[in-house]
mmCIF file of C-alpha atoms in Angstrom:
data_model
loop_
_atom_site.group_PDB
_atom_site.id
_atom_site.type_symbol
_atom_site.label_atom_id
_atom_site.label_comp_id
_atom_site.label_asym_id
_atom_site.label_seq_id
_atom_site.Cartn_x
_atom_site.Cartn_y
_atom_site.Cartn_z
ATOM 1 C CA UNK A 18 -5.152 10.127 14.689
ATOM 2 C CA UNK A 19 -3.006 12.704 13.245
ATOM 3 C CA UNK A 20 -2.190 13.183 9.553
ATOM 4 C CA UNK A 21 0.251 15.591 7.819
ATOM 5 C CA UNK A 22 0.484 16.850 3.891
ATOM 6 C CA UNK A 23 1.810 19.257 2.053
ATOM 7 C CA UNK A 24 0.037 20.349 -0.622
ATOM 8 C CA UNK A 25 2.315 20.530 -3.862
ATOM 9 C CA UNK A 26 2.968 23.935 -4.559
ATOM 10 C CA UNK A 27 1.240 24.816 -1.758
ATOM 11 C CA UNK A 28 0.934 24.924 1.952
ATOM 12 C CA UNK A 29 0.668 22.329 4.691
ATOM 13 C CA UNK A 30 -2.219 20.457 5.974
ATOM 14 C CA UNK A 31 -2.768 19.043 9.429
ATOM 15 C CA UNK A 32 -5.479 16.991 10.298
ATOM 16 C CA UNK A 33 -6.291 15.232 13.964
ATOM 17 C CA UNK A 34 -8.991 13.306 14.054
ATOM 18 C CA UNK A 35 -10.956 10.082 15.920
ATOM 19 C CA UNK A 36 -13.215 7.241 14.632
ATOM 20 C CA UNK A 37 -16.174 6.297 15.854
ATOM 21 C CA UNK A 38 -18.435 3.230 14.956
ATOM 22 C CA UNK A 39 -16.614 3.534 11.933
ATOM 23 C CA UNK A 40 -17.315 7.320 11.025
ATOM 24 C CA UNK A 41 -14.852 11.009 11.305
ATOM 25 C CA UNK A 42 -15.535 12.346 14.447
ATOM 26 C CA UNK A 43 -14.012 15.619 16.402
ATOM 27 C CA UNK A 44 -12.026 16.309 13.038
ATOM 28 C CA UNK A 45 -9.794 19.305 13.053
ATOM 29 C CA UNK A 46 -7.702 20.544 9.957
ATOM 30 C CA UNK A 47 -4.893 23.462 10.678
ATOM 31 C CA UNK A 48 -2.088 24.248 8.822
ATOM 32 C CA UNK A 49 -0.337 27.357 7.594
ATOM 33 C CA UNK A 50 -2.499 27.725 4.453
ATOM 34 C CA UNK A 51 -4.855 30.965 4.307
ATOM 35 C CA UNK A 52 -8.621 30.800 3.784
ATOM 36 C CA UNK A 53 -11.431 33.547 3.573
ATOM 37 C CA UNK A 54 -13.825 33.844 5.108
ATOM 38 C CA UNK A 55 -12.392 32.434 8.936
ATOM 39 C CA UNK A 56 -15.873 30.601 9.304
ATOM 40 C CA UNK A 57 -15.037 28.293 6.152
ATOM 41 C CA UNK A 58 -12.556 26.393 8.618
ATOM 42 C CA UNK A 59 -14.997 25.499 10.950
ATOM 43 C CA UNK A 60 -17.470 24.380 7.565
ATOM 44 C CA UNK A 61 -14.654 22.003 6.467
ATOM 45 C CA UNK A 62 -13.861 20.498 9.851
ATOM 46 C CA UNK A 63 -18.419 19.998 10.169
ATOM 47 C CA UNK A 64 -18.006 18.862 6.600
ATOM 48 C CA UNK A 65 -15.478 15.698 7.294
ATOM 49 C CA UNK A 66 -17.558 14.942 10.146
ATOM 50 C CA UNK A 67 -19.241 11.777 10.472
ATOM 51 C CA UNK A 68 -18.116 10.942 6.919
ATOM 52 C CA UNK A 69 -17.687 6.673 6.504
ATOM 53 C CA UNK A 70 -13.608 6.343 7.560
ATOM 54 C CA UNK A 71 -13.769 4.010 4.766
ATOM 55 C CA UNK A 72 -14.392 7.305 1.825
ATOM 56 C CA UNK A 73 -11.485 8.249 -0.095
ATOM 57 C CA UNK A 74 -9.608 11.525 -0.248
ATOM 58 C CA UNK A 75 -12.135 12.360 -3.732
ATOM 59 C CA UNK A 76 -15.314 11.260 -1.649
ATOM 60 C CA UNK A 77 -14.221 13.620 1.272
ATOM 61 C CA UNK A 78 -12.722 16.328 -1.056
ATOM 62 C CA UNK A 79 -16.905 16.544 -2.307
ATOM 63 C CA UNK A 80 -17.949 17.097 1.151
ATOM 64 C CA UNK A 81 -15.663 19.814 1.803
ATOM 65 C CA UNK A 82 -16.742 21.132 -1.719
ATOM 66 C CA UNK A 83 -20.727 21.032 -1.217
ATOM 67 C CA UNK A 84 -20.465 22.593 2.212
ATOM 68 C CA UNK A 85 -18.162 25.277 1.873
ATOM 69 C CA UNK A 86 -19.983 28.380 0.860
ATOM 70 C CA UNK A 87 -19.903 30.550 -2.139
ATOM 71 C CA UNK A 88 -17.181 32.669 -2.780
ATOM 72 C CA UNK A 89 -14.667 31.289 -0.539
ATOM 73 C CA UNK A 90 -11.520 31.909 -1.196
ATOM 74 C CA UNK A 91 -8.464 28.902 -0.635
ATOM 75 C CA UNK A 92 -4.549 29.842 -0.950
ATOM 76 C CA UNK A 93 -2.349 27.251 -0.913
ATOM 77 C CA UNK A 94 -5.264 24.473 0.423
ATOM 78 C CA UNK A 95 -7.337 22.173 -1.505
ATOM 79 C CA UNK A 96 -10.303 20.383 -0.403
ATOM 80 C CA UNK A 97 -8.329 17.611 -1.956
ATOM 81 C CA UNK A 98 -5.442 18.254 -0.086
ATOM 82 C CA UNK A 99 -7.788 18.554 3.353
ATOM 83 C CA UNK A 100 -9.169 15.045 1.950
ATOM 84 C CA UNK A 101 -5.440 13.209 1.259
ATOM 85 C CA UNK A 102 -3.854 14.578 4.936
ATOM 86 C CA UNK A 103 -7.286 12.929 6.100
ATOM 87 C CA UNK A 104 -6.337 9.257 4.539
ATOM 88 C CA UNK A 105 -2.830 9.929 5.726
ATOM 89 C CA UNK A 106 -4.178 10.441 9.133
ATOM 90 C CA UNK A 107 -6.478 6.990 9.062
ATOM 91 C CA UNK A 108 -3.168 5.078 7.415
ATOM 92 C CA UNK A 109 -0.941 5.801 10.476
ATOM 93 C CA UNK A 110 1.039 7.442 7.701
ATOM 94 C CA UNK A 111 4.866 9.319 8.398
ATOM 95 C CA UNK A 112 6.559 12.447 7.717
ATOM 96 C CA UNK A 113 9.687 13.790 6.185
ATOM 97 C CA UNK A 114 11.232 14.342 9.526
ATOM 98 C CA UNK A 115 10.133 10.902 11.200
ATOM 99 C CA UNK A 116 13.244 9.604 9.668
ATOM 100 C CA UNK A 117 16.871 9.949 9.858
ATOM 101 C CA UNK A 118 17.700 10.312 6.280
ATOM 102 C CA UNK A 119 21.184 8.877 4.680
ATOM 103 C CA UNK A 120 23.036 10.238 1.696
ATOM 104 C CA UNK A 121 24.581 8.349 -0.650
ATOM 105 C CA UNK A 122 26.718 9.760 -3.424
ATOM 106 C CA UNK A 123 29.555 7.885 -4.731
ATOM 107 C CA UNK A 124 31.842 8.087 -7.579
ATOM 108 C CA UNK A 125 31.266 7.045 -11.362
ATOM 109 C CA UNK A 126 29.775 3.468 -11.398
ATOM 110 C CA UNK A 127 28.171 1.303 -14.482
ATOM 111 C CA UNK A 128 24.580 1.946 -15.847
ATOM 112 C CA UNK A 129 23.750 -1.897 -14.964
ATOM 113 C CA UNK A 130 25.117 -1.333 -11.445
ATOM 114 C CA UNK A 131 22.982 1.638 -10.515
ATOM 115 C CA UNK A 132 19.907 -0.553 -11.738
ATOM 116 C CA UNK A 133 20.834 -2.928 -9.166
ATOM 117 C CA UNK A 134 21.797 -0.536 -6.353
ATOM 118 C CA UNK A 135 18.061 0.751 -6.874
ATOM 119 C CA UNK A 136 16.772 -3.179 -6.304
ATOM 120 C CA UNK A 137 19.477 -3.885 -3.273
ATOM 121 C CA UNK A 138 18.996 -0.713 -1.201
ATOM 122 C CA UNK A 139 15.344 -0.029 -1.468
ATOM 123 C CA UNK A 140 14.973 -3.790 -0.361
ATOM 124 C CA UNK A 141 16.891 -3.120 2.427
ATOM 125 C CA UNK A 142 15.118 -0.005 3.601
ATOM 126 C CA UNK A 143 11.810 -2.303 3.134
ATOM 127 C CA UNK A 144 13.516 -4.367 5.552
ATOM 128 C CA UNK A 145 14.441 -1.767 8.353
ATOM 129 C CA UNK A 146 18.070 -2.693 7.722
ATOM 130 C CA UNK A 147 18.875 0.588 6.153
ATOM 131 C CA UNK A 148 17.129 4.643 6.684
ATOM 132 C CA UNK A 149 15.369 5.903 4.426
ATOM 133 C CA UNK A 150 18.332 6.554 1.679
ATOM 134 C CA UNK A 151 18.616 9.724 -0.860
ATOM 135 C CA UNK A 152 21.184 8.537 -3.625
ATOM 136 C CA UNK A 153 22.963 10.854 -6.182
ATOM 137 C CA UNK A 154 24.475 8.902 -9.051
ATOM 138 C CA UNK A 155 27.236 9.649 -11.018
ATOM 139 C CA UNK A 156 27.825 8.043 -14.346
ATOM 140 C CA UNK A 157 30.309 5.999 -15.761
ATOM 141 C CA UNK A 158 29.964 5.800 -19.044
ATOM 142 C CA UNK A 159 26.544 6.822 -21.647
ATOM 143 C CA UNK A 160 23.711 4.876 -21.363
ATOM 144 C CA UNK A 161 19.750 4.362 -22.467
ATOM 145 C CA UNK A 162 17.506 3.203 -19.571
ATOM 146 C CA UNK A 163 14.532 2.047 -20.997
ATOM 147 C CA UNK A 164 11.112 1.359 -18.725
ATOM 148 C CA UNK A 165 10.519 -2.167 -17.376
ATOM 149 C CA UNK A 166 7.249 -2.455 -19.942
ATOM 150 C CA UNK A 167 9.072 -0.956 -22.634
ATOM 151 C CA UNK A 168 9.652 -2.602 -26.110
ATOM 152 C CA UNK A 169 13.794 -2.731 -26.943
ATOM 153 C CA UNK A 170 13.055 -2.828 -30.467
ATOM 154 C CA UNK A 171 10.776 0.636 -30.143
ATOM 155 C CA UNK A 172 12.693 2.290 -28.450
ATOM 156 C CA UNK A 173 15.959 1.957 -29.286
ATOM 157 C CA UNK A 174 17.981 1.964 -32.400
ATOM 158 C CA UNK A 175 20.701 -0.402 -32.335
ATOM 159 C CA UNK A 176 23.039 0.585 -35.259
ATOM 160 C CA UNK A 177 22.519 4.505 -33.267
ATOM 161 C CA UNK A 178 23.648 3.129 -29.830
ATOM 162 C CA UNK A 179 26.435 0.973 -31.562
ATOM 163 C CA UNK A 180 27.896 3.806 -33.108
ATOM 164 C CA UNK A 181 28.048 5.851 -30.260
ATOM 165 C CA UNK A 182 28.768 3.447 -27.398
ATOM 166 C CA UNK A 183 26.032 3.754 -25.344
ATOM 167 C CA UNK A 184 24.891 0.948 -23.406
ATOM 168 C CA UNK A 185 21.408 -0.136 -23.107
ATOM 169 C CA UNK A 186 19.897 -1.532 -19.730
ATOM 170 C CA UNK A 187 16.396 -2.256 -18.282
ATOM 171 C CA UNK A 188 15.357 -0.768 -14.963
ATOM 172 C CA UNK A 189 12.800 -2.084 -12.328
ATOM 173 C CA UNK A 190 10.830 0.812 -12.599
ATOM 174 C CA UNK A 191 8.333 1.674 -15.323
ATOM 175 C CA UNK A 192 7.792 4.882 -17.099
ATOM 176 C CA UNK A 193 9.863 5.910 -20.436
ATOM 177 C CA UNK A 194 13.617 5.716 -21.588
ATOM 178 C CA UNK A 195 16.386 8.115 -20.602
ATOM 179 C CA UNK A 196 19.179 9.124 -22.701
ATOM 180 C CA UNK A 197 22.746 10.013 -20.256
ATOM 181 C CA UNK A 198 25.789 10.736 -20.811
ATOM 182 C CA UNK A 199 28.291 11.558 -17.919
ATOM 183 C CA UNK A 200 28.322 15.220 -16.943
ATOM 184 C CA UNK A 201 25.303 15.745 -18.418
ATOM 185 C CA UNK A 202 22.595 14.806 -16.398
ATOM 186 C CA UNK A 203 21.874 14.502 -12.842
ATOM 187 C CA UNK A 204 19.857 11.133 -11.461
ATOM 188 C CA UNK A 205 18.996 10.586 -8.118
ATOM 189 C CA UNK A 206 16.942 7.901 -6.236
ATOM 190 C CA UNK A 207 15.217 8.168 -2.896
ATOM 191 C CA UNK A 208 14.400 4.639 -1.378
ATOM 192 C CA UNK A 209 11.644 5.217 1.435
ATOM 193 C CA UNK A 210 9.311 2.725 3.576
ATOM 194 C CA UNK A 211 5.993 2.397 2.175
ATOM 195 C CA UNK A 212 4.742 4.312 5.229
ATOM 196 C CA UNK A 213 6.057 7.771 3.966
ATOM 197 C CA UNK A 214 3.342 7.376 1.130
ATOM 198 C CA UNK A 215 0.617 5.957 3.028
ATOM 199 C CA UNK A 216 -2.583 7.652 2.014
ATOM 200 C CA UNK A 217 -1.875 9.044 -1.008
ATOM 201 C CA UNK A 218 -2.680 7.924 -4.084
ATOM 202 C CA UNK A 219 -0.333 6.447 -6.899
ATOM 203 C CA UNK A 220 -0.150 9.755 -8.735
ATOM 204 C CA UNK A 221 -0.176 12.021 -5.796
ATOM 205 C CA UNK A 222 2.908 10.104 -4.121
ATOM 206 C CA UNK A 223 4.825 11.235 -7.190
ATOM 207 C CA UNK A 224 3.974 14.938 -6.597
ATOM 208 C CA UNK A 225 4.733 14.418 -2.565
ATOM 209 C CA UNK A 226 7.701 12.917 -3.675
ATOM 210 C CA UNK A 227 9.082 14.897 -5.546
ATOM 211 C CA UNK A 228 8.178 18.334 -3.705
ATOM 212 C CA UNK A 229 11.527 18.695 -2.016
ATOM 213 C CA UNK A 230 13.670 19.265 -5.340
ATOM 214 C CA UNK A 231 10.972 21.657 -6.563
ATOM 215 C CA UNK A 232 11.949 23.543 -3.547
ATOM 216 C CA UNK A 233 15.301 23.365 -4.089
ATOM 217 C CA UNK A 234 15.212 24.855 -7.940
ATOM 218 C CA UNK A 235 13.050 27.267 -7.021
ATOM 219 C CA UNK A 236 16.156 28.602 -4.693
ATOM 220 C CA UNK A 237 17.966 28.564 -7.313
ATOM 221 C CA UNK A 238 15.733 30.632 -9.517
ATOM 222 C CA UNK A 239 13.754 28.429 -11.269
ATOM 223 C CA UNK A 240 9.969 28.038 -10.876
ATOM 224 C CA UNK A 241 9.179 24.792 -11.514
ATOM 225 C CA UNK A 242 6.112 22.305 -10.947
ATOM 226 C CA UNK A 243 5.094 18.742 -11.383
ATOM 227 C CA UNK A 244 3.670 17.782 -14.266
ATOM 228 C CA UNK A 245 1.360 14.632 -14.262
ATOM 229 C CA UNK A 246 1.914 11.698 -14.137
ATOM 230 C CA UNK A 247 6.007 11.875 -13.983
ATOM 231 C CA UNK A 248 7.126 14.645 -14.980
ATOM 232 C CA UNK A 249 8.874 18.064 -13.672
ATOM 233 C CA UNK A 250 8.196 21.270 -15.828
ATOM 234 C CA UNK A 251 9.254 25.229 -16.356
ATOM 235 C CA UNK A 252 8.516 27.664 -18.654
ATOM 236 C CA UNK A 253 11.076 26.541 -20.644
ATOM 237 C CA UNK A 254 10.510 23.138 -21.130
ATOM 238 C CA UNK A 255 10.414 19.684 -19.176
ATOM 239 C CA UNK A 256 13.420 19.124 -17.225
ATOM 240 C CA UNK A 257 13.307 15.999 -15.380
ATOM 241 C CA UNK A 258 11.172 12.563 -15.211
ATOM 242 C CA UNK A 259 10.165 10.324 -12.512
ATOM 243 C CA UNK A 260 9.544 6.690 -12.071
ATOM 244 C CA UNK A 261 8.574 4.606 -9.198
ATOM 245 C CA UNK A 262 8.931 0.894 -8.262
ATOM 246 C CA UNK A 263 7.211 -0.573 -5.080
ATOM 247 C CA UNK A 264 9.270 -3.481 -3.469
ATOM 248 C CA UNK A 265 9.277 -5.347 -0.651
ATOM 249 C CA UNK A 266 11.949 -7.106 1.349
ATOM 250 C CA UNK A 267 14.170 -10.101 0.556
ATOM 251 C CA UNK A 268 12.454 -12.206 2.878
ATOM 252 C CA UNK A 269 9.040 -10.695 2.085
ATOM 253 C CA UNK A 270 6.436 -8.478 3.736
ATOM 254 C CA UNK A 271 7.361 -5.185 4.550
ATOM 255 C CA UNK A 272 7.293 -3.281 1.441
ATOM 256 C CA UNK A 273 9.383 0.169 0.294
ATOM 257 C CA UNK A 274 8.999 2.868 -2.793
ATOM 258 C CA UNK A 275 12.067 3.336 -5.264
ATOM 259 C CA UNK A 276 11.253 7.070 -6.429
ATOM 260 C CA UNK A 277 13.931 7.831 -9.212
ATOM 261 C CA UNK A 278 13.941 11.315 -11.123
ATOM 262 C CA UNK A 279 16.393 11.548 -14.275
ATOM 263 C CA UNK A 280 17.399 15.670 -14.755
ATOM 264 C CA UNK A 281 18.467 17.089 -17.554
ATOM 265 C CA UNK A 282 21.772 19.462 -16.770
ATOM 266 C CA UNK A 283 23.153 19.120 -20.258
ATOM 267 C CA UNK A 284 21.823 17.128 -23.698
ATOM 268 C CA UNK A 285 23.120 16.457 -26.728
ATOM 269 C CA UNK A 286 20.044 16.500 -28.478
ATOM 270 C CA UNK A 287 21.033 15.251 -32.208
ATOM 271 C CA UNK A 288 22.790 11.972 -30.359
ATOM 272 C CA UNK A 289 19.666 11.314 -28.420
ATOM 273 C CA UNK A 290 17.098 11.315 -31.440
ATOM 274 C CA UNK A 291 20.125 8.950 -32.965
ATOM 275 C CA UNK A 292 19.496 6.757 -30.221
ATOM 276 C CA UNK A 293 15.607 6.951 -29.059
ATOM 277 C CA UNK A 294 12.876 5.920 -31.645
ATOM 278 C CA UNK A 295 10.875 8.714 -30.019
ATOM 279 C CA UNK A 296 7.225 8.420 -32.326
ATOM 280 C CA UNK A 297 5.058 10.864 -33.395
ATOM 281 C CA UNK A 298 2.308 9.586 -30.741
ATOM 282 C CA UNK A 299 4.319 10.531 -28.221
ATOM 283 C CA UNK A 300 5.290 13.502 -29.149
ATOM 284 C CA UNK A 301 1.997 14.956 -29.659
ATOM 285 C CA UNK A 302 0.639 13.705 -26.606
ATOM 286 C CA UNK A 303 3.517 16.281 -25.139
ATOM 287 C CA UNK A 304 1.758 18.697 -27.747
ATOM 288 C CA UNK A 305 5.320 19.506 -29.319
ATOM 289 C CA UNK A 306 6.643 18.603 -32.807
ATOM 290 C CA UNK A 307 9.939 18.121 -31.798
ATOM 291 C CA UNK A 308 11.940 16.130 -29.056
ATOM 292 C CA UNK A 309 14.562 18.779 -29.303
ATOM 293 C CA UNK A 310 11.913 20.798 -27.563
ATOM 294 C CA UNK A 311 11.167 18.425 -24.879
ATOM 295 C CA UNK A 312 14.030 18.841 -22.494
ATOM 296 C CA UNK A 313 15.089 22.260 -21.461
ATOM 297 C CA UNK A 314 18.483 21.550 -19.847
ATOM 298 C CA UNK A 315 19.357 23.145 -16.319
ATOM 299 C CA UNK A 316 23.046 24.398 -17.725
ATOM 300 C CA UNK A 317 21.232 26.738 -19.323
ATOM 301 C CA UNK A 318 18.586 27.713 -16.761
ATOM 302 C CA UNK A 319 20.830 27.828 -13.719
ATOM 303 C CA UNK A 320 23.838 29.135 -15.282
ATOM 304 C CA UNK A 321 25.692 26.674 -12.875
ATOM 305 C CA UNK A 322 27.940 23.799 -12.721
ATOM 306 C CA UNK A 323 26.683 20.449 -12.429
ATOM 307 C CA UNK A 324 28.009 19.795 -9.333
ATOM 308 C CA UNK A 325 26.886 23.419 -7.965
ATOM 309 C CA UNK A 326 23.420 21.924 -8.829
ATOM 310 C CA UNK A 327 23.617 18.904 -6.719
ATOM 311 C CA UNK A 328 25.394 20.443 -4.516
ATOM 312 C CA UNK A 329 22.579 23.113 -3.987
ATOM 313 C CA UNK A 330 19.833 20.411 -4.140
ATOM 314 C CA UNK A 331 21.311 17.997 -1.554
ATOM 315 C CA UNK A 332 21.656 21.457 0.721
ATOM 316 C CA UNK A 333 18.188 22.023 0.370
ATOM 317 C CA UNK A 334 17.282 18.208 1.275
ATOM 318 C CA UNK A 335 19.381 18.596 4.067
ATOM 319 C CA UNK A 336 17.748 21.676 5.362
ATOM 320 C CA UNK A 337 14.368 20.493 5.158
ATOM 321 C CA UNK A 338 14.558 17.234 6.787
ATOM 322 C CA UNK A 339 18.220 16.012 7.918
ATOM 323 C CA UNK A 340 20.749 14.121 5.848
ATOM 324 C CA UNK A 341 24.022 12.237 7.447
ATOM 325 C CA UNK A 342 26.650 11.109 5.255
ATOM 326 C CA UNK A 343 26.343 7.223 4.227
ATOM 327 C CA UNK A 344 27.731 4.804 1.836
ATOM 328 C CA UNK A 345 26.928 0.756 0.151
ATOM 329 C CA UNK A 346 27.970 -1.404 2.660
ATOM 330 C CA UNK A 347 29.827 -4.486 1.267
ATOM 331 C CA UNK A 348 27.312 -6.833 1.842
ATOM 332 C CA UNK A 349 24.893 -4.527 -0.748
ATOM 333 C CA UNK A 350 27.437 -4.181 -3.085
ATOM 334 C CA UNK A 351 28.507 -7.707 -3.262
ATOM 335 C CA UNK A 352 24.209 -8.387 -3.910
ATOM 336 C CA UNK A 353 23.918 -5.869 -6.052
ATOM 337 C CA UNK A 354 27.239 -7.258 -8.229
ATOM 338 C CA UNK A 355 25.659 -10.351 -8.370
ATOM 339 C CA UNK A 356 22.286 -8.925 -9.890
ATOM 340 C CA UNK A 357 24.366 -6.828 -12.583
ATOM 341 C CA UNK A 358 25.855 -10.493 -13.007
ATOM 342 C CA UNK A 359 22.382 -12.567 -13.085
ATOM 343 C CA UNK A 360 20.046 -10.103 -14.066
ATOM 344 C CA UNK A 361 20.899 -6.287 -15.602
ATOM 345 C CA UNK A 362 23.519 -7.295 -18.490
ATOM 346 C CA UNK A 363 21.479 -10.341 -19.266
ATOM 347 C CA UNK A 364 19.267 -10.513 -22.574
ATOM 348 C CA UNK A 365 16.779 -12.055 -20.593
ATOM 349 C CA UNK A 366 16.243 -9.155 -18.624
ATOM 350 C CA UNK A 367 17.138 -6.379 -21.206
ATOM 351 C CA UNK A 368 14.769 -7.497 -24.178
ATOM 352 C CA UNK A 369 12.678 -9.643 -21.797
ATOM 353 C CA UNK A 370 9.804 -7.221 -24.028
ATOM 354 C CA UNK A 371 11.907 -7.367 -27.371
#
């Protein structure tokens, strides 16, 4: 069994592997990490070594940890990480690169159909009727997306959105509310089979997923890192948030991840606290007084133009693991039509938690 992970912010782990009346045997972990002294390599593989296959990546990270000796040194490696590319290995799980990845990024379309175009497309990679799909969104008009759990009447204040014509719609996804207004902030969604995440817990698929773009900011001079649970951080200030929906096909079984991040390029900060009923819990929970000081916008970190931005990120996808030009097919767009029609611009749906 073989099992692959890069470690976020870090290096990548290999890990090959058999089982054996149901324990690790002949383990072997390699990757392009570096670790002192070169004995400690053979102490994690001994370590992992008849360990139950059943013990999860925190049960086999404390093996690695009791064994290894004192003093050694780990760059870019984690027992943890050793203990994830492990589970990976035991859940058949894929890679980046098993995949021939599909771009879609289309002109201005509604806030309600881009909720929909989530639902339709990552049910249709669940199905095997559509690759693994990266899609950049471009807005048509100002909106507030508020989290599937989400309360309407906490988060949002009506008279604010009224009086400056945003629209408010309900995503699949949980997690908090964005604020967007065209030209101001970049969204994209990838839409991968469940096997990309296989092995990896809930939290640590949002770090593996979102490793890629971290990469790409960092070429363009920002040093950035994933915050837990959902978040993506500088210096500065947060700059994006995450959310994630698991879904399975229309016809059931097979089963896909919606990963959608939400960037800040631009914000006009005075309209969003207007519009958000952002409270004082959750502001000190972010241990900042004010929301102003939340969002750190990548105008001013990058010095570039939107599109520069997403031009420079889909390069770096691209580069990393292959991306072919794509589009909705009619069929998806006719579905996902119908769900802005039966579902999105409903009140059912919208203040389905008033």
């Amino acid at each position: 069994m073989h099992g692959e992970y890069k470690v976020p912010g870090g290096k990548l782990v290999v890990v090959d592997l058999d089982v054996e009346d149901g324990a690790l045997r002949r383990t072997r972990v390699a990757g392009d990490f570096f670790l002192e002294p070169d004995e400690a390599l053979e102490t994690i593989n001994g370590a992992l070594d008849g360990a139950p296959a059943e013990t999860d990546a925190a049960g086999l990270a404390a093996r690695i940890d009791a064994a290894l000796p004192e003093g050694t040194v780990m760059y870019g490696l984690t027992s943890e990480g050793v203990g994830v590319a492990v589970r990976r290995a035991l859940a058949h799980a894929t890679d980046w690169t098993d995949y021939d990845w599909q771009l879609i990024h289309e002109g201005p379309q509604p806030p309600a159909l881009h909720m929909a175009l989530d639902e339709v497309l990552t049910q249709e990679v669940a199905a095997d009727r559509r690759p693994p799909t990266l899609r950049v969104w471009e807005w048509a008009s100002p909106s507030v997306i508020i989290g599937s759990f989400q309360s309407l009447s906490n988060e949002v204040d009506p008279e604010g959105a009224a009086r400056h014509g945003i629209e408010v719609v309900r995503r699949i996804s949980g997690g908090g509310a964005m604020f967007v207004e065209p030209g101001n902030t970049i969204t994209y969604s990838l839409s991968v089979p469940d096997a990309l995440v296989q092995g990896l817990s809930f939290q640590d698929s949002y770090a593996y997923l979102d490793d890629w773009v971290l990469g790409a900011l960092a070429d363009m001079g920002i040093k950035a890192w994933y915050q837990p649970l959902n978040d993506i951080a500088t210096d500065a200030g947060k700059i994006a948030g995450a959310a994630q929906k698991r879904t399975v096909s229309a016809g059931g079984g097979a089963s896909a991840v919606l990963h959608h991040v939400t960037m800040s390029y631009d914000i006009d900060a005075d309209k969003m606290l207007d519009v958000l009923r952002i409270g004082k819990e959750k502001l000190s929970d972010k241990g900042t007084r004010s929301a102003k000081k939340r969002v750190d916008p990548l105008r001013r970190q990058t010095g570039l133009p939107r599109e520069a931005v997403i031009d420079r990120m889909i390069d770096s996808f691209r580069g990393r693991y292959g991306l072919s030009e794509g589009k909705v097919t009619e069929e998806e767009m006719a579905r996902a039509q119908e769900l802005v029609r039966t579902k999105f611009t409903t009140a059912e749906w919208t203040a389905r938690v008033p």
